[in-house]
XYZ file of C-alpha atoms in Angstrom:
580
model
C -44.226 19.855 9.777
C -43.071 22.307 12.459
C -40.610 25.074 11.750
C -38.147 23.493 14.130
C -38.230 20.099 12.460
C -38.045 21.660 9.023
C -34.964 23.621 10.011
C -33.283 20.515 11.393
C -34.079 18.673 8.189
C -32.603 21.409 6.068
C -29.446 21.498 8.116
C -29.136 17.699 7.868
C -29.381 17.692 4.111
C -26.526 20.118 3.706
C -24.231 18.275 6.160
C -20.609 18.663 5.119
C -21.429 21.623 2.900
C -22.563 24.392 5.242
C -22.438 22.794 8.712
C -19.360 23.074 10.866
C -18.020 20.279 13.003
C -19.468 20.362 16.483
C -17.851 19.351 19.737
C -19.068 15.791 19.445
C -19.480 13.383 16.519
C -22.705 13.627 14.619
C -23.559 17.107 15.891
C -23.291 20.308 13.895
C -23.467 24.007 14.685
C -25.037 25.998 11.860
C -22.996 28.891 10.596
C -24.235 32.269 11.791
C -24.571 33.565 8.264
C -26.727 30.624 7.334
C -29.060 31.209 10.268
C -29.261 34.915 9.596
C -30.168 34.563 5.981
C -33.820 34.237 6.661
C -34.098 31.521 4.047
C -37.199 29.433 4.161
C -36.102 25.942 5.145
C -39.290 24.138 4.218
C -38.619 23.021 0.617
C -35.157 21.691 1.365
C -36.335 19.820 4.412
C -39.271 18.265 2.649
C -37.501 16.889 -0.422
C -38.525 13.336 -1.031
C -35.842 10.682 -0.384
C -36.090 9.484 -3.947
C -34.960 12.754 -5.521
C -31.362 13.423 -6.377
C -31.451 17.165 -5.759
C -32.139 17.123 -2.029
C -28.702 16.065 -0.760
C -26.798 18.202 -3.201
C -28.778 21.417 -3.418
C -26.337 23.267 -1.212
C -23.424 21.859 -3.164
C -24.875 23.232 -6.353
C -25.452 26.590 -4.736
C -21.935 26.703 -3.307
C -20.565 25.691 -6.669
C -21.927 28.867 -8.137
C -19.800 30.869 -5.747
C -22.327 31.436 -2.977
C -21.419 30.882 0.629
C -22.859 31.576 4.024
C -26.227 33.196 3.638
C -26.306 32.735 -0.071
C -25.637 29.069 0.298
C -28.440 28.672 2.737
C -30.913 30.573 0.717
C -29.955 28.821 -2.461
C -30.654 25.500 -0.879
C -33.675 26.501 1.007
C -35.515 28.593 -1.508
C -35.441 26.057 -4.239
C -32.174 27.220 -5.759
C -31.224 23.816 -7.080
C -28.599 23.604 -9.763
C -28.252 19.945 -10.802
C -25.930 21.047 -13.612
C -23.273 21.937 -11.023
C -23.764 18.565 -9.368
C -23.264 16.847 -12.704
C -20.027 18.782 -13.204
C -18.761 17.570 -9.823
C -19.646 13.971 -10.715
C -18.053 14.354 -14.148
C -14.794 15.502 -12.554
C -14.880 12.512 -10.192
C -15.448 10.152 -13.115
C -12.454 11.624 -14.953
C -10.316 10.950 -11.881
C -11.566 7.350 -11.700
C -10.871 6.994 -15.423
C -7.281 8.140 -14.831
C -6.735 5.514 -12.137
C -8.270 2.669 -14.161
C -6.936 3.642 -17.586
C -3.267 3.943 -16.681
C -2.407 0.283 -16.133
C -4.430 -0.830 -19.152
C -2.582 1.602 -21.428
C 0.891 1.020 -19.979
C 0.567 -2.759 -20.261
C 0.249 -2.477 -24.040
C 3.312 -0.217 -24.250
C 5.615 -2.379 -22.100
C 7.312 -4.340 -24.931
C 8.274 -1.072 -26.646
C 9.476 0.428 -23.359
C 11.767 -2.534 -22.717
C 13.059 -2.353 -26.281
C 14.170 1.266 -25.783
C 15.230 1.380 -22.121
C 16.412 -2.211 -21.704
C 16.292 -3.816 -18.254
C 14.079 -6.760 -19.150
C 14.994 -8.414 -15.842
C 13.359 -5.494 -13.996
C 10.201 -5.412 -16.109
C 7.941 -6.743 -13.361
C 8.977 -3.880 -11.096
C 7.366 -1.338 -13.432
C 4.022 -2.882 -12.507
C 4.906 -3.949 -8.961
C 6.133 -0.488 -7.900
C 2.849 1.060 -9.004
C 0.731 -1.674 -7.389
C 2.638 -1.582 -4.107
C 2.419 2.153 -3.561
C -1.232 2.224 -4.637
C -2.227 -0.515 -2.188
C -0.112 0.820 0.684
C -1.329 4.415 0.332
C -5.031 3.662 -0.192
C -6.063 3.480 3.510
C -3.846 6.461 4.366
C -5.505 8.691 1.748
C -8.932 7.711 3.076
C -8.038 8.610 6.649
C -6.371 11.889 5.655
C -9.568 12.879 3.857
C -11.589 12.140 6.994
C -9.209 14.223 9.120
C -8.360 17.229 6.941
C -11.173 17.442 4.393
C -11.799 15.635 1.117
C -11.173 18.358 -1.432
C -7.605 19.318 -0.520
C -6.511 15.708 -0.088
C -8.159 14.700 -3.384
C -6.489 17.562 -5.278
C -3.148 16.553 -3.765
C -3.551 12.972 -5.002
C -4.347 14.226 -8.526
C -1.273 16.488 -8.563
C 0.946 13.644 -7.309
C -0.436 11.312 -9.970
C 0.244 13.875 -12.703
C 3.793 14.464 -11.453
C 4.383 10.712 -11.574
C 2.895 10.515 -15.073
C 4.999 13.389 -16.411
C 8.263 12.084 -14.941
C 7.507 8.488 -16.048
C 7.070 9.719 -19.607
C 10.425 11.515 -19.377
C 12.315 8.552 -17.836
C 15.648 7.715 -19.479
C 16.424 4.446 -17.686
C 14.425 1.532 -16.359
C 15.427 2.477 -12.802
C 14.028 5.977 -13.240
C 10.811 4.613 -14.700
C 10.328 2.279 -11.731
C 10.879 5.126 -9.252
C 8.526 7.495 -11.065
C 5.894 4.758 -11.342
C 6.033 4.451 -7.551
C 5.246 8.175 -7.276
C 2.416 7.737 -9.752
C 1.044 4.860 -7.697
C 1.041 7.017 -4.560
C -1.245 9.460 -6.300
C -3.407 6.712 -7.785
C -4.085 5.403 -4.279
C -6.047 8.555 -3.529
C -7.942 8.926 -6.811
C -10.482 6.128 -6.471
C -10.831 6.553 -2.708
C -11.240 10.316 -2.944
C -13.862 10.083 -5.689
C -15.940 7.515 -3.812
C -15.673 9.358 -0.484
C -16.667 12.717 -2.018
C -19.630 11.042 -3.671
C -20.470 9.565 -0.275
C -20.431 13.044 1.259
C -22.538 14.694 -1.429
C -25.093 11.995 -2.165
C -26.766 9.872 0.548
C -26.902 6.093 0.025
C -30.608 6.206 -0.848
C -29.794 8.040 -4.114
C -26.216 6.883 -4.651
C -26.827 3.614 -6.473
C -27.410 5.064 -9.932
C -24.279 7.204 -9.746
C -22.153 4.251 -8.688
C -23.532 2.387 -11.686
C -22.100 5.151 -13.869
C -18.748 4.715 -12.116
C -18.840 1.024 -13.046
C -19.470 2.087 -16.627
C -16.377 4.298 -16.541
C -14.292 1.387 -15.216
C -15.572 -0.894 -17.967
C -14.812 1.771 -20.564
C -11.238 1.981 -19.273
C -10.797 -1.790 -19.464
C -12.157 -1.908 -23.010
C -10.474 1.196 -24.397
C -7.194 1.097 -22.473
C -5.363 -1.511 -24.564
C -6.661 0.002 -27.824
C -5.618 3.522 -26.813
C -2.273 2.254 -25.544
C -1.511 0.431 -28.766
C -2.503 3.413 -30.914
C -0.447 5.889 -28.887
C 2.599 3.619 -28.840
C 2.457 2.946 -32.578
C 1.907 6.539 -33.710
C 3.276 8.870 -31.007
C 5.676 6.683 -29.013
C 5.451 4.898 -25.671
C 6.005 8.094 -23.646
C 2.531 9.246 -24.620
C 1.122 6.288 -22.703
C 2.008 8.445 -19.672
C 1.616 11.921 -21.153
C -2.015 11.201 -22.070
C -2.801 11.484 -18.349
C -1.754 15.159 -18.269
C -4.630 16.747 -20.232
C -7.205 14.490 -18.576
C -5.748 15.211 -15.153
C -5.638 18.955 -15.829
C -9.356 18.921 -16.681
C -10.175 16.973 -13.516
C -7.973 19.281 -11.444
C -9.619 22.431 -12.823
C -13.149 21.101 -12.438
C -12.660 19.823 -8.888
C -10.905 23.046 -7.881
C -13.613 25.350 -9.221
C -16.881 23.413 -8.957
C -16.503 21.395 -5.747
C -16.820 23.419 -2.539
C -16.489 21.570 0.749
C -15.572 23.071 4.126
C -12.024 22.728 5.390
C -11.839 20.494 8.415
C -9.573 21.327 11.333
C -7.063 18.576 12.093
C -8.365 16.163 14.699
C -5.666 14.682 16.856
C -2.318 13.440 15.589
C -1.603 11.269 12.592
C -1.185 7.600 13.510
C 2.329 7.180 12.148
C 2.954 3.814 13.844
C -0.304 2.364 12.564
C 0.370 3.716 9.079
C 3.868 2.184 9.137
C 2.630 -1.228 10.277
C -0.177 -1.268 7.736
C 2.174 -0.210 4.931
C 4.745 -2.855 5.884
C 2.085 -5.565 6.117
C 0.408 -4.717 2.822
C 3.712 -4.275 0.978
C 5.043 -7.605 2.225
C 1.808 -9.421 1.380
C 1.710 -7.987 -2.154
C 5.370 -8.879 -2.729
C 4.760 -12.446 -1.541
C 1.920 -12.891 -4.013
C 3.810 -11.111 -6.823
C 7.173 -12.867 -6.398
C 6.151 -16.257 -5.007
C 6.644 -18.996 -7.582
C 8.026 -16.555 -10.177
C 10.967 -14.444 -9.006
C 11.601 -16.746 -6.037
C 10.531 -20.227 -4.966
C 7.709 -20.313 -2.431
C 10.022 -21.880 0.160
C 12.900 -19.438 -0.442
C 14.233 -17.305 2.397
C 12.983 -14.134 0.687
C 9.368 -15.275 0.382
C 9.273 -16.873 3.833
C 10.802 -13.743 5.372
C 8.308 -11.456 3.631
C 5.427 -13.686 4.699
C 6.562 -13.592 8.335
C 6.938 -9.812 8.160
C 3.435 -9.463 6.710
C 1.929 -11.655 9.449
C 3.820 -9.861 12.234
C 2.954 -6.355 10.991
C -0.716 -7.104 10.371
C -1.021 -8.926 13.711
C 0.487 -5.961 15.606
C -1.661 -3.449 13.711
C -4.984 -3.958 15.593
C -3.241 -3.687 18.982
C -1.849 -0.290 17.992
C -5.143 0.908 16.511
C -7.016 0.240 19.757
C -4.667 2.525 21.687
C -4.387 5.654 19.541
C -6.763 8.612 19.478
C -7.108 8.801 15.676
C -6.343 5.338 14.223
C -5.436 5.200 10.546
C -8.023 2.421 10.167
C -10.623 2.578 12.959
C -11.543 -0.978 13.879
C -15.024 0.200 14.829
C -16.046 0.017 11.161
C -15.735 -3.770 11.349
C -18.285 -3.873 14.179
C -20.888 -3.616 11.438
C -21.650 -7.083 10.101
C -22.544 -5.719 6.694
C -19.257 -3.846 6.411
C -17.206 -6.926 7.310
C -19.155 -9.075 4.856
C -18.772 -6.690 1.908
C -15.048 -6.364 2.695
C -14.799 -10.154 2.291
C -16.949 -10.044 -0.853
C -14.756 -7.247 -2.247
C -11.635 -9.361 -1.665
C -13.168 -12.307 -3.543
C -14.446 -10.016 -6.293
C -10.942 -8.625 -6.798
C -9.532 -12.177 -6.815
C -11.981 -13.251 -9.510
C -12.041 -10.090 -11.605
C -8.309 -9.424 -11.944
C -7.535 -13.105 -12.397
C -10.158 -13.496 -15.122
C -9.019 -10.369 -16.952
C -5.498 -11.813 -17.005
C -6.192 -15.339 -18.234
C -9.199 -14.923 -20.516
C -7.244 -12.966 -23.168
C -4.424 -15.491 -22.858
C -6.797 -18.357 -23.654
C -8.350 -16.473 -26.568
C -4.982 -15.559 -28.061
C -3.236 -18.900 -27.507
C -6.091 -21.336 -28.135
C -8.646 -19.435 -30.224
C -6.067 -17.541 -32.310
C -7.247 -14.024 -31.532
C -4.978 -11.040 -32.142
C -3.293 -9.379 -29.184
C -3.965 -5.921 -30.637
C -7.680 -6.466 -30.031
C -7.206 -7.553 -26.408
C -9.623 -4.896 -25.163
C -12.380 -6.040 -27.488
C -11.849 -9.654 -26.429
C -13.223 -8.776 -23.005
C -16.436 -7.177 -24.270
C -18.558 -10.259 -23.415
C -17.515 -9.768 -19.774
C -17.439 -5.992 -19.559
C -20.662 -5.065 -21.350
C -22.941 -7.246 -19.149
C -21.016 -6.054 -16.099
C -21.596 -2.413 -17.046
C -25.278 -2.852 -17.963
C -26.142 -4.879 -14.869
C -24.274 -2.453 -12.615
C -26.161 0.552 -14.016
C -29.555 -1.184 -13.889
C -28.910 -2.473 -10.364
C -27.865 0.967 -9.186
C -31.000 2.609 -10.555
C -33.227 -0.123 -9.124
C -31.586 0.300 -5.732
C -32.176 4.055 -5.856
C -35.819 3.572 -6.861
C -36.746 0.865 -4.333
C -34.171 1.181 -1.571
C -33.803 -2.616 -1.619
C -30.441 -4.243 -2.316
C -29.991 -7.524 -0.413
C -31.129 -9.667 -3.338
C -28.407 -8.344 -5.653
C -25.347 -9.658 -3.764
C -27.064 -13.040 -3.562
C -27.744 -13.043 -7.309
C -24.185 -11.938 -8.053
C -22.795 -14.493 -5.617
C -24.697 -17.213 -7.461
C -23.835 -16.140 -11.017
C -20.090 -15.666 -10.499
C -19.311 -19.294 -9.501
C -21.588 -20.548 -12.290
C -19.806 -18.379 -14.858
C -16.372 -19.443 -13.626
C -17.345 -23.127 -13.666
C -18.576 -22.756 -17.251
C -15.283 -21.078 -18.213
C -13.438 -24.002 -16.628
C -15.083 -26.277 -19.207
C -13.463 -24.513 -22.185
C -11.077 -26.562 -24.316
C -9.451 -26.372 -27.753
C -12.809 -27.011 -29.442
C -14.730 -24.228 -27.673
C -15.991 -21.597 -30.098
C -15.753 -17.883 -29.466
C -19.553 -17.668 -29.275
C -19.698 -20.311 -26.558
C -16.877 -18.783 -24.540
C -18.522 -15.362 -24.996
C -21.765 -16.653 -23.468
C -19.840 -18.106 -20.521
C -18.044 -14.781 -20.067
C -21.380 -12.925 -20.132
C -22.612 -14.975 -17.161
C -19.493 -14.036 -15.218
C -19.779 -10.384 -16.232
C -23.418 -10.187 -15.137
C -22.513 -11.675 -11.761
C -19.737 -9.134 -11.222
C -22.111 -6.343 -12.281
C -24.376 -7.113 -9.332
C -21.442 -6.553 -6.956
C -19.093 -4.015 -8.566
C -20.472 -0.841 -6.976
C -23.031 -2.290 -4.598
C -20.289 -3.441 -2.237
C -19.091 0.169 -1.935
C -22.651 1.403 -1.393
C -23.319 -1.106 1.421
C -19.965 -0.326 3.046
C -20.619 3.423 3.043
C -24.153 2.905 4.335
C -22.741 0.906 7.261
C -20.586 3.683 8.755
C -20.986 7.190 10.080
C -20.293 10.151 7.824
C -17.005 10.869 9.622
C -15.698 7.427 8.549
C -16.738 7.730 4.889
C -13.129 7.945 3.684
C -12.044 4.946 5.757
C -14.990 2.891 4.487
C -14.184 3.763 0.873
C -10.450 3.116 1.218
C -10.882 -0.148 3.126
C -13.291 -1.538 0.534
C -10.938 -0.523 -2.272
C -7.962 -1.974 -0.398
C -9.584 -5.384 0.078
C -10.453 -5.519 -3.614
C -6.886 -4.544 -4.587
C -5.267 -7.130 -2.337
C -7.743 -9.747 -3.558
C -6.671 -8.950 -7.110
C -2.995 -9.349 -6.196
C -3.647 -12.714 -4.591
C -5.837 -13.808 -7.485
C -3.345 -13.025 -10.230
C -0.467 -14.554 -8.262
C -2.153 -17.810 -7.208
C -3.949 -18.337 -10.500
C -0.700 -17.579 -12.324
C 1.132 -20.238 -10.317
C -1.560 -22.830 -11.055
C -1.604 -21.932 -14.746
C 2.174 -22.053 -15.227
C 2.486 -25.363 -13.389
C -0.290 -27.000 -15.406
C 1.087 -25.788 -18.742
C 4.636 -26.929 -17.936
C 3.461 -30.346 -16.703
C 1.347 -30.843 -19.824
C 4.200 -29.853 -22.138
C 6.600 -32.227 -20.375
C 4.092 -35.051 -20.726
C 3.703 -34.307 -24.432
C 7.486 -34.198 -24.852
C 7.894 -37.529 -23.080
C 5.177 -39.099 -25.221
C 6.814 -37.910 -28.436
C 10.280 -39.059 -27.403
C 13.337 -37.620 -29.054
C 11.641 -37.190 -32.427
C 8.898 -34.979 -33.638
C 9.925 -31.862 -31.793
C 10.135 -33.436 -28.350
C 12.834 -31.016 -27.137
C 10.942 -28.051 -28.551
C 7.837 -29.210 -26.685
C 9.756 -29.309 -23.429
C 11.308 -25.871 -24.009
C 8.083 -24.074 -24.958
C 7.258 -21.426 -22.348
C 3.904 -21.048 -20.587
C 2.892 -17.876 -22.470
C 2.985 -17.413 -26.250
C 0.935 -15.083 -28.414
C -0.893 -16.093 -31.591
C 1.896 -14.829 -33.877
C 4.521 -16.924 -32.081
C 2.282 -19.983 -32.187
C 2.020 -19.779 -35.956
C 5.787 -20.313 -36.224
C 5.737 -23.562 -34.249
C 5.451 -26.994 -35.874
C 1.906 -28.340 -35.978
C 2.584 -30.975 -33.310
C 4.093 -28.468 -30.889
C 1.331 -25.936 -31.501
C -1.393 -28.508 -30.878
C 0.284 -29.712 -27.682
C 0.652 -26.135 -26.466
C -3.004 -25.326 -27.147
C -4.072 -28.356 -25.108
C -1.677 -27.316 -22.346
C -3.120 -23.788 -22.189
C -6.648 -25.172 -22.166
C -5.675 -27.451 -19.269
C -4.065 -24.547 -17.419
C -7.177 -22.422 -17.940
C -9.317 -25.268 -16.616
C -7.283 -25.371 -13.406
C -7.314 -21.575 -13.007
C -11.080 -21.231 -13.275
C -11.774 -24.241 -11.063
C -9.670 -22.567 -8.359
C -11.572 -19.318 -8.879
C -14.898 -21.177 -8.683
C -14.049 -22.539 -5.252
C -12.995 -19.119 -3.980
C -16.066 -17.418 -5.493
C -18.422 -19.676 -3.522
C -17.436 -17.598 -0.467
C -19.271 -14.667 -2.060
C -22.514 -16.625 -2.333
C -22.290 -17.785 1.274
C -21.390 -14.333 2.632
C -24.171 -12.615 0.664
C -26.874 -14.562 2.519
C -25.764 -13.016 5.818
C -26.089 -9.401 4.624
C -28.888 -7.576 6.457
C -31.298 -5.303 4.598
C -30.380 -2.152 6.523
C -32.415 0.771 5.117
C -30.334 3.077 2.963
C -29.839 6.441 4.613
C -31.428 9.491 3.072
C -29.944 12.971 3.432
C -31.306 13.511 6.940
C -30.469 10.025 8.214
C -26.909 10.223 6.863
C -26.164 13.056 9.313
């Protein structure tokens, strides 16, 4: 290897860590101090693609306080400090845990919150305000990170999330809680995106799979532990600690990111696309409200829902016209020129549809039909979450080792519809073991896709669009989840109500006929025990029928994943040099 090529390789591997932005995309001008250091570039340039230290050697060196010449020499002369890299990744995982854990904990505390603050009629807004601001801000955080630098933007999102958590815990009225939850959601929009984009900067796709598998493990841990932690905190310390628990975790993440992660500050490029951001926010907000309110707060044909739907269509239709005409679009449409990126965006939408919908209705079936306790709602999902976590970790490591990934979306796309179809066969006689096996099939299918979709998306764009790729993938999954919960909820409620009316008509005026007709679509196991045997049996059959309809709908939607996965191209994963 020539000295010139070795030097270029070394500079490529430390892209984003000691290379300044050049006058044109993809080019870098080495810092003078780095060139003057006299560091031998050979070892850094010759790191094998399969090693994890090559792309992050300079990060580790910078993390120890070195900069300029020291940074260069630390990277070049074998000064690798994987411990510093692990600290950076640990801080990112804590941030992801914050974003995932919050909703799981707060959901358990909601009955107690309503009991103290009142405002039952506004209960849905506690969740909707958080979801809306998270979805609307996600693409904006990604673009801001691309324009101004990841670290500062990421720290800002953490601070905003902690402010929202602290004020939500101190809320004295339901209106205050809703407003503070909106602030919290704004911060949450940047947590997941920032973590994934920073990981994309530090670790090239060739080595990123195993780390994304760990991220999937953190998400699964949050889903399992969230309800248990929320119930414990609410019972022993009060519901306010469901929000205050974020403060120590967030402080640790804030301190670690601030001290360990060292990325260069980027000069602002162009002007912020305020019109595009406004149109995208209006479109996303309207779409989420349509799916959240349609069939529940308002009829689907009501003026409110129709008006919101028209606003969503108009805003999202005008958005691409604006983005083609601005210098720095909030969501560059060029990322969709990659077939792989467009396909994994679609797969992410379907995955969100399936995952959030399943996590909503599986516990409901187990509590209402199988008599499980609501306090163990996190443990009820173990048959889904454990296979998802294991498969995600194994898939990530296999992708890192071989560089091959196309087979995994196909396998996941095949298993998910099969698992959903099996779940659609559950009835009042289905045992927990049988339903657990069905759930394991679904969980394994989702494990093949959970983090691989993000990896393929990031591998499909240039480094300058890493934030946009991360935020867009997250956004599609979030919106898919909103649509999934809303549409599956409508199907479930309609099926349960129809079944209960049929049972009431069959029983006539005697035998609890009126009570059958008045029974709501959602009851927990404790409430079911208080019902007469005839009503309880009718309700269990109704829930089983509603679950059948929900998972059949999800099966049809999930088939899109299998079809889309076949069109993904096996584009080689970029190593540290290729990523530049």
